[in-house]
Short mmCIF file of C-alpha atoms in Angstrom, two decimals:
data_model
loop_
_atom_site.label_atom_id
_atom_site.label_comp_id
_atom_site.label_asym_id
_atom_site.label_seq_id
_atom_site.Cartn_x
_atom_site.Cartn_y
_atom_site.Cartn_z
CA MET A 1 0.10 0.47 0.01
CA THR A 2 2.61 2.31 0.98
CA THR A 3 6.32 2.74 0.42
CA LEU A 4 9.20 4.88 1.97
CA ASP A 5 11.81 6.43 0.19
CA HIS A 6 14.90 8.65 1.00
CA THR A 7 14.56 11.06 -1.51
CA SER A 8 11.85 13.88 -2.02
CA PRO A 9 8.88 13.49 -4.38
CA ALA A 10 10.73 16.04 -6.35
CA GLY A 11 13.67 14.41 -6.95
CA ALA A 12 11.62 11.30 -8.64
CA PRO A 13 12.17 10.49 -12.31
CA SER A 14 8.74 11.58 -14.30
CA PRO A 15 7.01 9.71 -16.92
CA ALA A 16 7.94 10.03 -20.48
CA GLY A 17 5.39 12.43 -22.36
CA ALA A 18 4.38 12.56 -25.97
CA SER A 19 5.42 15.65 -28.21
CA SER A 20 2.06 15.76 -29.16
CA PRO A 21 -0.84 13.82 -27.53
CA SER A 22 -3.76 13.09 -30.10
CA SER A 23 -7.09 14.32 -28.78
CA PRO A 24 -9.99 11.82 -28.33
CA GLY A 25 -11.34 9.80 -31.44
CA GLY A 26 -8.13 10.65 -33.02
CA ALA A 27 -8.58 14.12 -34.21
CA SER A 28 -4.84 15.21 -35.91
CA SER A 29 -3.28 18.90 -37.04
CA PRO A 30 -5.65 20.27 -39.75
CA ALA A 31 -2.80 20.36 -42.92
CA GLY A 32 -2.09 23.42 -44.31
CA GLY A 33 -1.91 25.97 -41.13
CA SER A 34 -5.10 25.89 -40.54
CA SER A 35 -6.77 28.62 -37.66
CA PRO A 36 -6.22 27.09 -34.18
CA SER A 37 -9.93 27.68 -33.76
CA ALA A 38 -11.15 25.22 -36.35
CA PRO A 39 -12.45 22.39 -34.37
CA ALA A 40 -10.25 19.87 -34.89
CA ALA A 41 -7.30 22.45 -34.12
CA VAL A 42 -8.89 23.28 -31.51
CA ALA A 43 -9.28 19.67 -29.64
CA GLU A 44 -5.81 18.85 -30.75
CA LEU A 45 -4.69 21.82 -28.74
CA LEU A 46 -6.81 20.77 -25.81
CA GLY A 47 -5.61 17.50 -25.37
CA ALA A 48 -2.23 18.40 -25.88
CA ALA A 49 -2.79 20.80 -22.84
CA TRP A 50 -4.62 18.06 -20.84
CA GLN A 51 -2.10 15.86 -20.97
CA ALA A 52 0.40 18.38 -20.20
CA ALA A 53 -1.43 19.16 -17.00
CA LEU A 54 -2.69 15.36 -16.04
CA GLY A 55 0.57 12.93 -17.22
CA ALA A 56 -2.45 10.81 -19.79
CA ALA A 57 -4.48 11.84 -22.74
CA PRO A 58 -8.24 12.09 -21.91
CA ALA A 59 -9.91 8.80 -22.69
CA GLY A 60 -12.80 10.34 -24.54
CA PRO A 61 -15.06 13.08 -24.92
CA GLU A 62 -16.48 11.95 -21.33
CA ALA A 63 -12.99 12.32 -19.68
CA ASP A 64 -13.49 14.15 -16.25
CA PHE A 65 -10.48 16.25 -15.53
CA PHE A 66 -11.45 16.56 -11.95
CA ALA A 67 -11.95 12.95 -11.60
CA ASP A 68 -8.42 12.63 -13.55
CA GLY A 69 -6.84 14.00 -10.98
CA GLY A 70 -7.26 18.00 -11.81
CA ASP A 71 -7.49 20.74 -9.78
CA SER A 72 -7.19 23.89 -9.53
CA LEU A 73 -3.23 24.32 -10.23
CA LEU A 74 -3.49 22.22 -12.88
CA ALA A 75 -6.48 23.95 -14.16
CA VAL A 76 -4.51 27.13 -14.70
CA ARG A 77 -1.40 25.00 -15.82
CA MET A 78 -3.67 23.60 -18.57
CA LEU A 79 -5.21 27.69 -19.25
CA SER A 80 -2.15 28.96 -19.44
CA ARG A 81 -1.18 26.09 -22.43
CA LEU A 82 -4.54 27.03 -24.29
CA ARG A 83 -3.58 30.42 -23.88
CA GLN A 84 -0.06 30.22 -25.09
CA ALA A 85 -1.64 28.25 -28.34
CA GLY A 86 -3.76 31.16 -28.86
CA ILE A 87 -6.83 29.73 -27.13
CA THR A 88 -8.75 32.04 -25.66
CA ALA A 89 -9.84 30.30 -22.24
CA ALA A 90 -11.44 31.03 -18.39
CA PRO A 91 -10.92 29.21 -15.07
CA ALA A 92 -15.07 28.92 -15.70
CA ASP A 93 -14.41 26.27 -18.73
CA ILE A 94 -12.39 23.69 -16.75
CA LEU A 95 -15.43 23.85 -14.36
CA ARG A 96 -18.27 24.30 -15.74
CA GLY A 97 -17.20 21.61 -18.58
CA ARG A 98 -15.45 18.97 -16.14
CA THR A 99 -15.58 16.77 -19.36
CA PHE A 100 -13.29 16.96 -22.16
CA GLY A 101 -16.45 17.17 -24.43
CA GLY A 102 -17.98 20.21 -21.96
CA ILE A 103 -14.66 22.17 -22.39
CA LEU A 104 -14.15 21.73 -25.92
CA SER A 105 -17.64 22.38 -26.63
CA ARG A 106 -16.72 26.12 -24.27
CA LEU A 107 -13.86 26.72 -25.69
CA GLU A 108 -15.16 26.84 -29.46
CA THR A 109 -17.69 29.39 -28.52
CA THR A 110 -16.01 31.50 -25.56
CA PRO A 111 -15.01 34.93 -27.20
CA ALA A 112 -11.98 37.09 -26.61
CA PRO A 113 -11.81 38.63 -23.35
CA ALA A 114 -11.79 42.78 -23.39
CA ALA A 115 -8.92 44.32 -22.49
CA GLY A 116 -8.29 44.29 -18.84
CA PRO A 117 -6.53 46.95 -16.70
CA ASP A 118 -3.48 46.07 -17.56
CA ALA A 119 -3.46 47.96 -20.76
CA GLY A 120 -3.71 51.77 -18.64
CA PRO A 121 -1.19 54.18 -19.56
CA ASP A 122 -0.03 54.08 -16.01
CA ASP A 123 2.22 50.61 -16.83
CA GLY A 124 5.46 52.26 -17.30
CA ALA A 125 8.07 52.37 -15.18
CA GLY A 126 8.02 53.83 -11.70
CA PRO A 127 6.97 52.62 -8.44
CA VAL A 128 4.71 49.84 -8.23
CA PRO A 129 2.94 47.95 -4.77
CA LEU A 130 4.27 45.10 -3.15
CA LEU A 131 2.46 42.08 -3.63
CA PRO A 132 1.11 40.67 -0.12
CA ALA A 133 3.40 36.78 -0.58
CA GLN A 134 6.12 39.67 -1.53
CA ARG A 135 5.45 41.70 2.24
CA ARG A 136 5.59 37.94 3.96
CA TRP A 137 8.82 37.11 1.96
CA ILE A 138 10.54 40.51 3.68
CA ALA A 139 8.91 40.04 6.84
CA ASN A 140 10.73 36.59 7.01
CA ASP A 141 14.04 38.35 7.19
CA PHE A 142 16.05 35.86 5.41
CA THR A 143 19.83 35.96 5.69
CA ASP A 144 21.66 37.20 2.33
CA PRO A 145 17.96 38.21 0.78
CA GLY A 146 20.10 38.22 -2.16
CA HIS A 147 20.48 34.72 -2.18
CA PHE A 148 16.98 32.59 -2.27
CA SER A 149 16.92 31.54 -6.51
CA LEU A 150 14.64 29.63 -8.25
CA GLY A 151 15.43 28.52 -12.24
CA TRP A 152 16.73 26.45 -14.87
CA ILE A 153 19.69 24.37 -15.78
CA PHE A 154 18.66 23.77 -19.91
CA ASP A 155 20.43 21.92 -22.40
CA VAL A 156 20.28 23.99 -25.44
CA PRO A 157 19.87 22.37 -28.99
CA GLU A 158 21.59 23.27 -31.77
CA ARG A 159 19.07 24.30 -33.90
CA THR A 160 15.51 25.94 -33.66
CA PRO A 161 12.79 23.21 -35.05
CA ASP A 162 12.94 25.37 -38.56
CA GLY A 163 16.91 24.99 -38.43
CA ARG A 164 18.29 28.06 -37.57
CA ARG A 165 21.47 28.00 -35.21
CA VAL A 166 21.31 28.54 -31.63
CA ASP A 167 24.04 30.75 -30.39
CA GLY A 168 25.00 32.81 -27.51
CA GLU A 169 23.93 35.96 -29.64
CA LEU A 170 20.11 34.37 -30.35
CA LEU A 171 20.32 33.31 -26.32
CA GLU A 172 20.82 36.93 -25.16
CA SER A 173 18.37 38.44 -27.46
CA ALA A 174 15.85 36.27 -26.37
CA VAL A 175 16.44 36.68 -22.74
CA VAL A 176 16.49 40.45 -23.03
CA ALA A 177 13.34 40.24 -25.02
CA LEU A 178 11.55 37.75 -22.21
CA VAL A 179 12.85 40.53 -19.61
CA ARG A 180 11.23 43.45 -21.30
CA ARG A 181 7.86 41.42 -21.98
CA HIS A 182 7.30 40.80 -18.04
CA GLU A 183 7.84 43.81 -16.11
CA ALA A 184 8.36 41.44 -12.58
CA LEU A 185 11.50 40.52 -14.52
CA ARG A 186 13.02 44.17 -13.99
CA THR A 187 11.67 45.35 -11.24
CA ARG A 188 14.02 46.50 -8.18
CA TYR A 189 13.53 46.26 -4.55
CA LEU A 190 14.25 48.29 -1.97
CA LEU A 191 14.69 45.89 1.46
CA GLY A 192 15.10 48.53 4.33
CA ASP A 193 12.45 49.57 6.78
CA ARG A 194 10.19 50.81 4.51
CA PRO A 195 10.24 48.05 1.96
CA GLY A 196 9.46 49.00 -1.69
CA ALA A 197 9.71 48.37 -5.39
CA GLU A 198 10.10 50.24 -8.58
CA VAL A 199 9.42 48.95 -11.90
CA LEU A 200 12.64 49.98 -14.29
CA PRO A 201 12.38 51.60 -17.61
CA ASP A 202 14.56 48.94 -19.62
CA VAL A 203 16.49 45.82 -19.06
CA PRO A 204 19.13 46.37 -16.26
CA PRO A 205 22.67 45.56 -17.28
CA GLY A 206 24.75 42.34 -16.85
CA LEU A 207 21.81 39.98 -16.79
CA PHE A 208 23.38 37.92 -19.31
CA THR A 209 26.94 36.60 -19.07
CA LEU A 210 29.02 34.38 -21.14
CA VAL A 211 30.86 31.46 -19.19
CA ASP A 212 33.36 29.77 -20.74
CA VAL A 213 35.06 27.41 -19.06
CA PRO A 214 36.17 23.07 -19.37
CA ASP A 215 33.91 20.49 -17.82
CA GLU A 216 35.64 20.06 -14.32
CA GLU A 217 34.65 23.73 -14.05
CA VAL A 218 30.74 23.65 -14.57
CA PRO A 219 29.38 22.72 -11.23
CA PRO A 220 31.02 25.57 -9.91
CA ALA A 221 30.80 27.74 -12.11
CA LEU A 222 26.53 27.31 -12.25
CA ALA A 223 26.66 27.44 -8.01
CA THR A 224 27.65 30.88 -8.58
CA GLY A 225 25.45 31.60 -11.20
CA TRP A 226 22.57 31.20 -8.48
CA ARG A 227 24.68 33.55 -6.29
CA THR A 228 24.49 37.00 -8.71
CA HIS A 229 21.04 38.46 -8.36
CA SER A 230 21.04 42.00 -7.03
CA PRO A 231 17.85 43.30 -6.28
CA ALA A 232 18.40 46.47 -5.36
CA ASP A 233 19.38 46.95 -9.20
CA GLY A 234 16.93 45.12 -10.80
CA ARG A 235 18.74 42.52 -11.73
CA VAL A 236 16.46 39.69 -10.35
CA LEU A 237 17.16 37.65 -13.30
CA ALA A 238 20.49 36.56 -14.29
CA ALA A 239 21.45 34.28 -17.51
CA ARG A 240 24.71 32.17 -17.83
CA TRP A 241 25.73 30.35 -21.07
CA LEU A 242 27.82 27.70 -21.48
CA PRO A 243 28.77 27.01 -24.86
CA ALA A 244 31.18 24.30 -24.55
CA GLN A 245 28.16 22.44 -22.73
CA ARG A 246 25.57 24.40 -24.25
CA LEU A 247 24.14 24.94 -21.02
CA LEU A 248 22.17 27.89 -20.16
CA GLN A 249 21.07 28.81 -16.57
CA VAL A 250 18.83 31.07 -15.55
CA ALA A 251 18.75 31.90 -12.25
CA LEU A 252 15.43 34.18 -10.56
CA HIS A 253 15.15 35.57 -7.55
CA HIS A 254 11.99 34.00 -5.38
CA LEU A 255 10.90 37.57 -4.46
CA THR A 256 9.72 38.52 -7.53
CA LEU A 257 8.40 35.51 -8.94
CA ASP A 258 6.48 32.14 -7.42
CA GLY A 259 7.09 28.67 -8.97
CA LEU A 260 4.72 28.24 -10.83
CA SER A 261 6.09 31.13 -12.90
CA VAL A 262 9.35 29.73 -13.19
CA GLU A 263 7.41 26.78 -15.87
CA LEU A 264 6.02 30.23 -17.14
CA VAL A 265 9.19 31.62 -17.86
CA ALA A 266 10.54 28.32 -19.52
CA ASP A 267 7.51 28.74 -21.78
CA ASP A 268 7.86 32.21 -23.03
CA LEU A 269 11.65 31.98 -23.45
CA GLU A 270 11.09 28.92 -25.69
CA ALA A 271 8.52 30.80 -27.76
CA LEU A 272 10.81 33.68 -28.04
CA LEU A 273 13.62 31.24 -29.10
CA THR A 274 12.03 29.62 -31.69
CA GLY A 275 9.98 32.16 -33.10
CA ARG A 276 6.63 31.36 -31.67
CA PRO A 277 4.48 34.06 -30.17
CA PRO A 278 4.37 34.10 -26.24
CA ALA A 279 0.75 33.89 -25.15
CA ALA A 280 -0.61 36.95 -25.22
CA ASP A 281 -1.33 40.15 -22.60
CA PRO A 282 0.00 38.17 -19.96
CA GLY A 283 -1.52 39.53 -16.47
CA THR A 284 1.12 41.82 -14.82
CA PRO A 285 1.43 42.24 -10.77
CA ARG A 286 0.85 45.67 -11.07
CA GLY A 287 -2.87 44.86 -12.82
CA HIS A 288 -3.11 42.38 -9.73
CA ALA A 289 -2.15 44.99 -6.76
CA ARG A 290 -4.75 47.31 -8.15
CA ALA A 291 -7.59 44.45 -8.52
CA LEU A 292 -6.66 43.74 -5.10
CA ALA A 293 -6.68 47.03 -3.26
CA ALA A 294 -10.40 47.31 -5.22
CA TRP A 295 -11.05 43.68 -2.98
CA LEU A 296 -9.94 44.99 0.12
CA ALA A 297 -12.52 47.78 0.29
CA SER A 298 -15.36 45.61 -0.34
CA PRO A 299 -17.97 43.86 2.06
CA GLN A 300 -16.61 40.30 1.45
CA ALA A 301 -13.49 41.70 2.60
CA ALA A 302 -14.70 42.87 5.61
CA ALA A 303 -17.05 39.33 6.28
CA ASP A 304 -13.87 37.28 5.43
CA LEU A 305 -11.54 39.39 8.28
CA LYS A 306 -14.28 38.20 10.58
CA ALA A 307 -13.94 34.27 9.25
CA TRP A 308 -10.46 34.26 9.31
CA ALA A 309 -10.10 35.40 12.51
CA GLY A 310 -12.60 33.51 13.84
CA GLN A 311 -11.04 29.66 13.33
CA ASN A 312 -10.14 27.92 16.42
CA TRP A 313 -7.09 29.87 17.12
CA ARG A 314 -7.65 29.66 21.25
CA ASP A 315 -6.08 26.01 20.88
CA VAL A 316 -3.66 26.04 18.56
CA ARG A 317 -0.60 24.84 19.61
CA ARG A 318 3.38 25.31 18.20
CA VAL A 319 4.90 21.56 17.39
CA PRO A 320 7.55 20.86 20.43
CA THR A 321 11.04 20.31 19.02
CA GLU A 322 12.68 17.42 20.35
CA HIS A 323 16.12 19.29 19.89
CA ASP A 324 17.33 22.51 19.89
CA GLY A 325 19.69 23.99 17.54
CA PRO A 326 19.84 26.52 14.84
CA ALA A 327 18.32 24.67 11.57
CA LEU A 328 20.74 26.15 9.30
CA LEU A 329 19.97 25.15 5.73
CA PRO A 330 22.63 22.69 5.80
CA SER A 331 20.72 20.46 8.77
CA MET A 332 17.56 20.09 6.68
CA ASP A 333 16.37 16.68 5.58
CA THR A 334 13.69 14.41 3.63
CA VAL A 335 11.55 11.73 4.40
CA SER A 336 9.22 10.77 1.76
CA GLY A 337 6.57 8.17 1.22
CA ARG A 338 4.03 6.91 -1.41
CA LEU A 339 0.60 5.38 -2.16
CA ASP A 340 0.17 2.85 -4.59
CA ALA A 341 -1.88 3.59 -7.49
CA GLY A 342 -4.87 2.10 -6.36
CA HIS A 343 -5.41 3.80 -3.58
CA THR A 344 -3.68 6.98 -5.51
CA ALA A 345 -7.23 6.63 -7.60
CA ALA A 346 -9.51 6.11 -4.96
CA LEU A 347 -8.51 9.42 -3.31
CA GLN A 348 -8.92 11.32 -7.05
CA ARG A 349 -12.03 9.66 -7.56
CA ARG A 350 -13.78 9.21 -4.17
CA ALA A 351 -12.27 11.54 -2.08
CA PRO A 352 -14.89 11.87 1.20
CA ALA A 353 -17.19 14.41 2.60
CA GLY A 354 -17.06 16.41 -0.68
CA LEU A 355 -13.07 17.30 0.15
CA THR A 356 -10.45 17.66 -2.30
CA LEU A 357 -7.07 15.77 -2.39
CA GLU A 358 -5.14 18.76 -1.35
CA SER A 359 -7.57 19.36 1.46
CA LEU A 360 -7.60 15.29 3.01
CA VAL A 361 -3.44 15.91 2.68
CA LEU A 362 -3.91 18.77 4.47
CA ALA A 363 -6.10 17.12 7.61
CA ALA A 364 -4.59 13.52 7.71
CA ALA A 365 -0.95 15.44 8.19
CA ALA A 366 -2.40 17.34 10.77
CA ASN A 367 -4.10 14.67 12.38
CA ALA A 368 -0.70 12.97 12.50
CA ILE A 369 1.42 15.40 13.47
CA MET A 370 -1.47 16.38 16.78
CA ASP A 371 -1.41 12.68 17.28
CA ARG A 372 1.84 11.88 17.55
CA PHE A 373 2.88 15.16 19.27
CA GLY A 374 -0.46 15.25 22.16
CA LEU A 375 -1.98 18.74 20.98
CA PRO A 376 -5.18 19.71 20.82
CA ALA A 377 -5.32 21.66 17.36
CA VAL A 378 -2.71 23.21 14.85
CA SER A 379 -2.72 25.53 11.88
CA VAL A 380 -1.16 24.62 9.06
CA ASP A 381 0.37 27.41 6.80
CA THR A 382 -1.06 26.13 3.21
CA TYR A 383 0.45 27.50 -0.24
CA HIS A 384 -2.17 28.65 -3.00
CA HIS A 385 -1.08 29.55 -6.59
CA GLY A 386 -3.07 32.74 -6.29
CA ARG A 387 -3.94 33.05 -9.56
CA ASP A 388 -7.72 33.33 -8.81
CA ARG A 389 -8.74 36.52 -11.02
CA LEU A 390 -10.71 39.11 -9.26
CA PRO A 391 -13.69 41.04 -10.45
CA GLY A 392 -12.22 44.04 -12.83
CA GLY A 393 -8.30 42.25 -12.46
CA PRO A 394 -6.28 40.63 -15.15
CA GLY A 395 -6.27 37.06 -15.82
CA LEU A 396 -3.25 35.62 -14.53
CA ASP A 397 -2.87 32.32 -15.83
CA SER A 398 0.38 33.17 -18.13
CA GLY A 399 1.27 35.79 -15.84
CA ILE A 400 4.90 35.96 -14.18
CA GLY A 401 5.05 37.41 -10.57
CA TYR A 402 4.96 36.52 -7.25
CA PHE A 403 0.98 35.69 -7.21
CA GLN A 404 1.28 32.93 -4.93
CA ALA A 405 -0.86 32.91 -1.62
CA ASN A 406 -0.84 31.65 1.99
CA TYR A 407 -3.24 31.03 4.60
CA PRO A 408 -3.69 29.17 7.19
CA VAL A 409 -6.12 26.19 8.36
CA VAL A 410 -6.79 25.35 11.73
CA ILE A 411 -7.34 21.16 12.51
CA SER A 412 -8.34 20.37 16.16
CA THR A 413 -8.40 16.92 17.38
CA GLY A 414 -12.02 15.55 18.48
CA PRO A 415 -14.80 13.04 18.69
CA GLY A 416 -16.01 11.40 15.27
CA ASP A 417 -14.71 10.52 11.81
CA TRP A 418 -11.44 12.95 11.03
CA THR A 419 -12.55 13.32 7.45
CA GLU A 420 -15.61 14.86 8.75
CA ARG A 421 -14.21 17.40 11.39
CA ALA A 422 -11.77 18.23 8.43
CA ALA A 423 -14.54 19.15 6.39
CA ALA A 424 -16.56 21.58 8.99
CA GLU A 425 -12.97 23.17 9.56
CA LEU A 426 -12.21 23.51 6.02
CA GLY A 427 -15.85 24.81 5.61
CA ARG A 428 -14.81 27.60 7.58
CA VAL A 429 -12.30 28.83 5.41
CA PRO A 430 -12.89 31.59 3.33
CA GLU A 431 -13.24 31.24 -0.47
CA ALA A 432 -10.66 33.67 -1.01
CA ARG A 433 -7.72 32.14 -0.41
CA PHE A 434 -5.53 35.22 -0.93
CA GLY A 435 -7.36 37.27 1.50
CA PHE A 436 -5.57 36.43 4.51
CA ASP A 437 -2.09 37.83 3.46
CA ALA A 438 -4.13 40.61 1.62
CA LEU A 439 -5.67 41.69 4.59
CA ARG A 440 -3.06 41.06 7.08
CA PHE A 441 -0.68 43.25 5.47
CA ALA A 442 -3.03 46.29 4.68
CA GLY A 443 -2.59 46.62 8.57
CA HIS A 444 -5.99 44.51 10.27
CA THR A 445 -4.29 44.02 13.47
CA ALA A 446 -6.88 40.79 14.29
CA LEU A 447 -4.69 38.63 11.72
CA ALA A 448 -1.08 40.06 12.75
CA ASP A 449 -0.31 38.15 16.17
CA LEU A 450 -2.29 35.35 15.85
CA PRO A 451 -0.41 31.83 17.07
CA GLY A 452 0.78 28.80 14.42
CA SER A 453 1.97 25.56 14.35
CA GLY A 454 5.37 26.06 12.13
CA ILE A 455 3.77 23.82 9.77
CA ARG A 456 3.60 24.37 6.04
CA LEU A 457 2.05 22.52 3.06
CA ASN A 458 3.04 23.26 -0.54
CA PHE A 459 0.53 20.90 -2.63
CA ARG A 460 2.79 20.22 -5.76
CA SER A 461 -0.29 18.88 -7.83
CA ARG A 462 2.39 17.25 -10.49
CA MET A 463 4.55 20.25 -10.50
CA ASN A 464 7.19 17.30 -11.25
CA ALA A 465 6.23 15.86 -13.78
CA ILE A 466 4.87 19.44 -15.52
CA ASN A 467 8.83 20.91 -14.48
CA ALA A 468 10.28 18.00 -16.18
CA ARG A 469 9.37 19.58 -19.49
CA ALA A 470 9.12 16.46 -21.54
CA ALA A 471 6.97 17.14 -25.02
CA ASP A 472 8.83 20.49 -25.13
CA TRP A 473 11.88 21.71 -27.00
CA LEU A 474 13.92 23.50 -24.27
CA ALA A 475 14.48 20.50 -22.08
CA PRO A 476 15.98 20.94 -18.36
CA SER A 477 19.44 19.20 -18.15
CA ALA A 478 20.85 16.44 -16.14
CA THR A 479 23.66 18.81 -14.89
CA SER A 480 23.09 19.93 -11.12
CA ALA A 481 24.45 22.73 -8.94
CA GLY A 482 23.58 23.17 -5.62
CA GLY A 483 23.37 26.34 -3.57
CA ARG A 484 20.09 28.23 -4.99
CA ARG A 485 19.71 29.30 -1.28
CA SER A 486 22.31 30.69 1.03
CA PRO A 487 23.35 27.90 3.65
CA ARG A 488 23.09 30.42 6.23
CA GLN A 489 19.58 30.62 5.58
CA ARG A 490 17.41 29.23 8.69
CA GLU A 491 13.93 27.35 7.94
CA PRO A 492 10.67 29.49 9.23
CA TYR A 493 9.11 26.24 9.40
CA LEU A 494 9.24 23.44 11.29
CA LEU A 495 7.49 20.38 9.39
CA MET A 496 7.28 21.39 5.74
CA LEU A 497 5.22 18.78 3.82
CA GLU A 498 4.94 18.39 0.11
CA ALA A 499 2.46 16.46 -2.03
CA ASP A 500 2.73 15.86 -5.52
CA GLN A 501 1.21 13.37 -7.97
CA VAL A 502 4.35 10.88 -9.55
CA GLY A 503 3.23 8.61 -12.37
CA ASP A 504 0.67 7.19 -11.10
CA SER A 505 1.52 6.85 -7.32
CA PHE A 506 0.60 10.29 -5.21
CA ALA A 507 4.39 11.04 -3.23
CA PHE A 508 4.07 12.83 0.20
CA ALA A 509 7.13 13.95 2.04
CA VAL A 510 8.52 16.28 5.24
CA LYS A 511 11.32 18.14 5.62
CA TYR A 512 12.56 18.86 8.46
CA SER A 513 15.94 20.20 10.46
CA ARG A 514 18.23 16.96 12.32
CA ASP A 515 18.64 19.63 14.66
CA HIS A 516 15.17 19.86 15.78
CA PHE A 517 13.78 16.12 15.56
CA ALA A 518 14.95 12.69 15.13
CA ARG A 519 14.30 10.99 11.71
CA ARG A 520 12.19 8.05 12.87
CA THR A 521 9.80 11.04 14.54
CA VAL A 522 9.38 12.09 10.99
CA GLU A 523 9.36 8.44 9.25
CA ASP A 524 6.37 7.56 11.83
CA LEU A 525 4.50 11.20 10.49
CA VAL A 526 5.13 10.24 6.96
CA HIS A 527 3.66 6.92 7.31
CA GLY A 528 0.91 7.96 9.95
CA THR A 529 -0.47 10.65 7.10
CA LEU A 530 -0.18 7.81 4.40
CA ASP A 531 -2.51 5.42 6.50
CA LEU A 532 -4.86 7.89 7.05
CA LEU A 533 -4.89 8.62 3.29
CA ALA A 534 -5.35 5.18 2.50
CA ARG A 535 -8.32 4.89 4.81
CA GLY A 536 -9.79 7.82 3.76
CA ALA A 537 -9.90 6.87 0.27
CA GLY A 538 -12.59 3.96 1.13
CA ALA A 539 -10.30 1.79 -0.96
#
């Protein structure tokens, strides 16, 4: 039923993907370069986006996106793929269409949206508001704040699909075009007592570097690349080209973008290199900030403030540590395990009490932690993709920025079935998950000093497979180089939970510091979580 590993799910191999999955019924791309709006072309593009998100092509017109393992994050990823292919779609098309045929019928009739607020004249250089996730990042007060990277190391093909030679000049021009296209990638940050941000009028200098080194010097050269940011100068993207090895490193500072944006950077860079137009009109952090400001003044925000403050905070306890120590980054370790394919499928298709897979994972892990440490209640700091479209705001499915939202969920012990208790407690969480930090950093004191348990959940939702880019021209390299974060940093959480799907199996991991916990304790937490999930599946 379950297996326990010694590596995190992110390190597990991803299933190979077909380069151009067929749509149900064998529809193929139209000959002669027909318009993407032709029904057969739309069906094939939707099939390709479906496979990219879920790891397998739809079985037929009745295939259900959510029953096959889809969720809100994967829906955003599928929308982005469609948008890159020139197909206009919205989250409602997936939510209300659900099946392949239902979504397809909506795509064939959905009109293009009117220009959003991002088209205004104030979208040039100048000060921009910090988003809630950025304020949370700054509040963590990381050691060596300039050394906190996300990014890619690509194996660069010698030629584009149409036969053009790929050299340093082409790569640099594509990187420059990428930074000009996305204001988040040319924003400078001041991190003092009064933090702020400013969009630069053009690409900052020094973001593309040619590094000509022999093979034995590649690892240290790439390790250095993760540390070359300068947020104060707006150099939040740093690219290094190693021509002898045909490696391109793109280091992205975490303060300017989230994990989903990293995948979108790769998509846009590939489009710019191969001559395909990137997705049109990506939403911007500035446009999202304007929509957030309007939402904060709404009656719904006032109601959500009461709901967030009204969770069972009085019983929340911090997870007790077994050892004392600084918990610096080098002390971090991971325990992971998996459910087999049968239990994974049961979780996806028969989640009890109307709970999503993500909420089941959250509740199961919280119950395992409370049982192990004898706690009456814990709060789990939960990551959300943060790309829900606000009224009057831009679509963010192809936008690059730090849109990710964080919100707490309080889970308590008590009599009865744990899934029923979880459904009741999760039902008290406001639907606008982005609202917690938006309200907190807008100065609402009711959310300023709430107790925390020191637990984080990052529900990755097949991001391991998506980031493999198996069906793309610009593929990630097997070459690795550590050091994306400063070794002097401390983790802000005691227990960091990650969930992903690897192939047909659900994978769950707990990251922890050896300075705080014994490995056996964390192994018990992983086993306890997976056992609860297996029982909750009813399989």
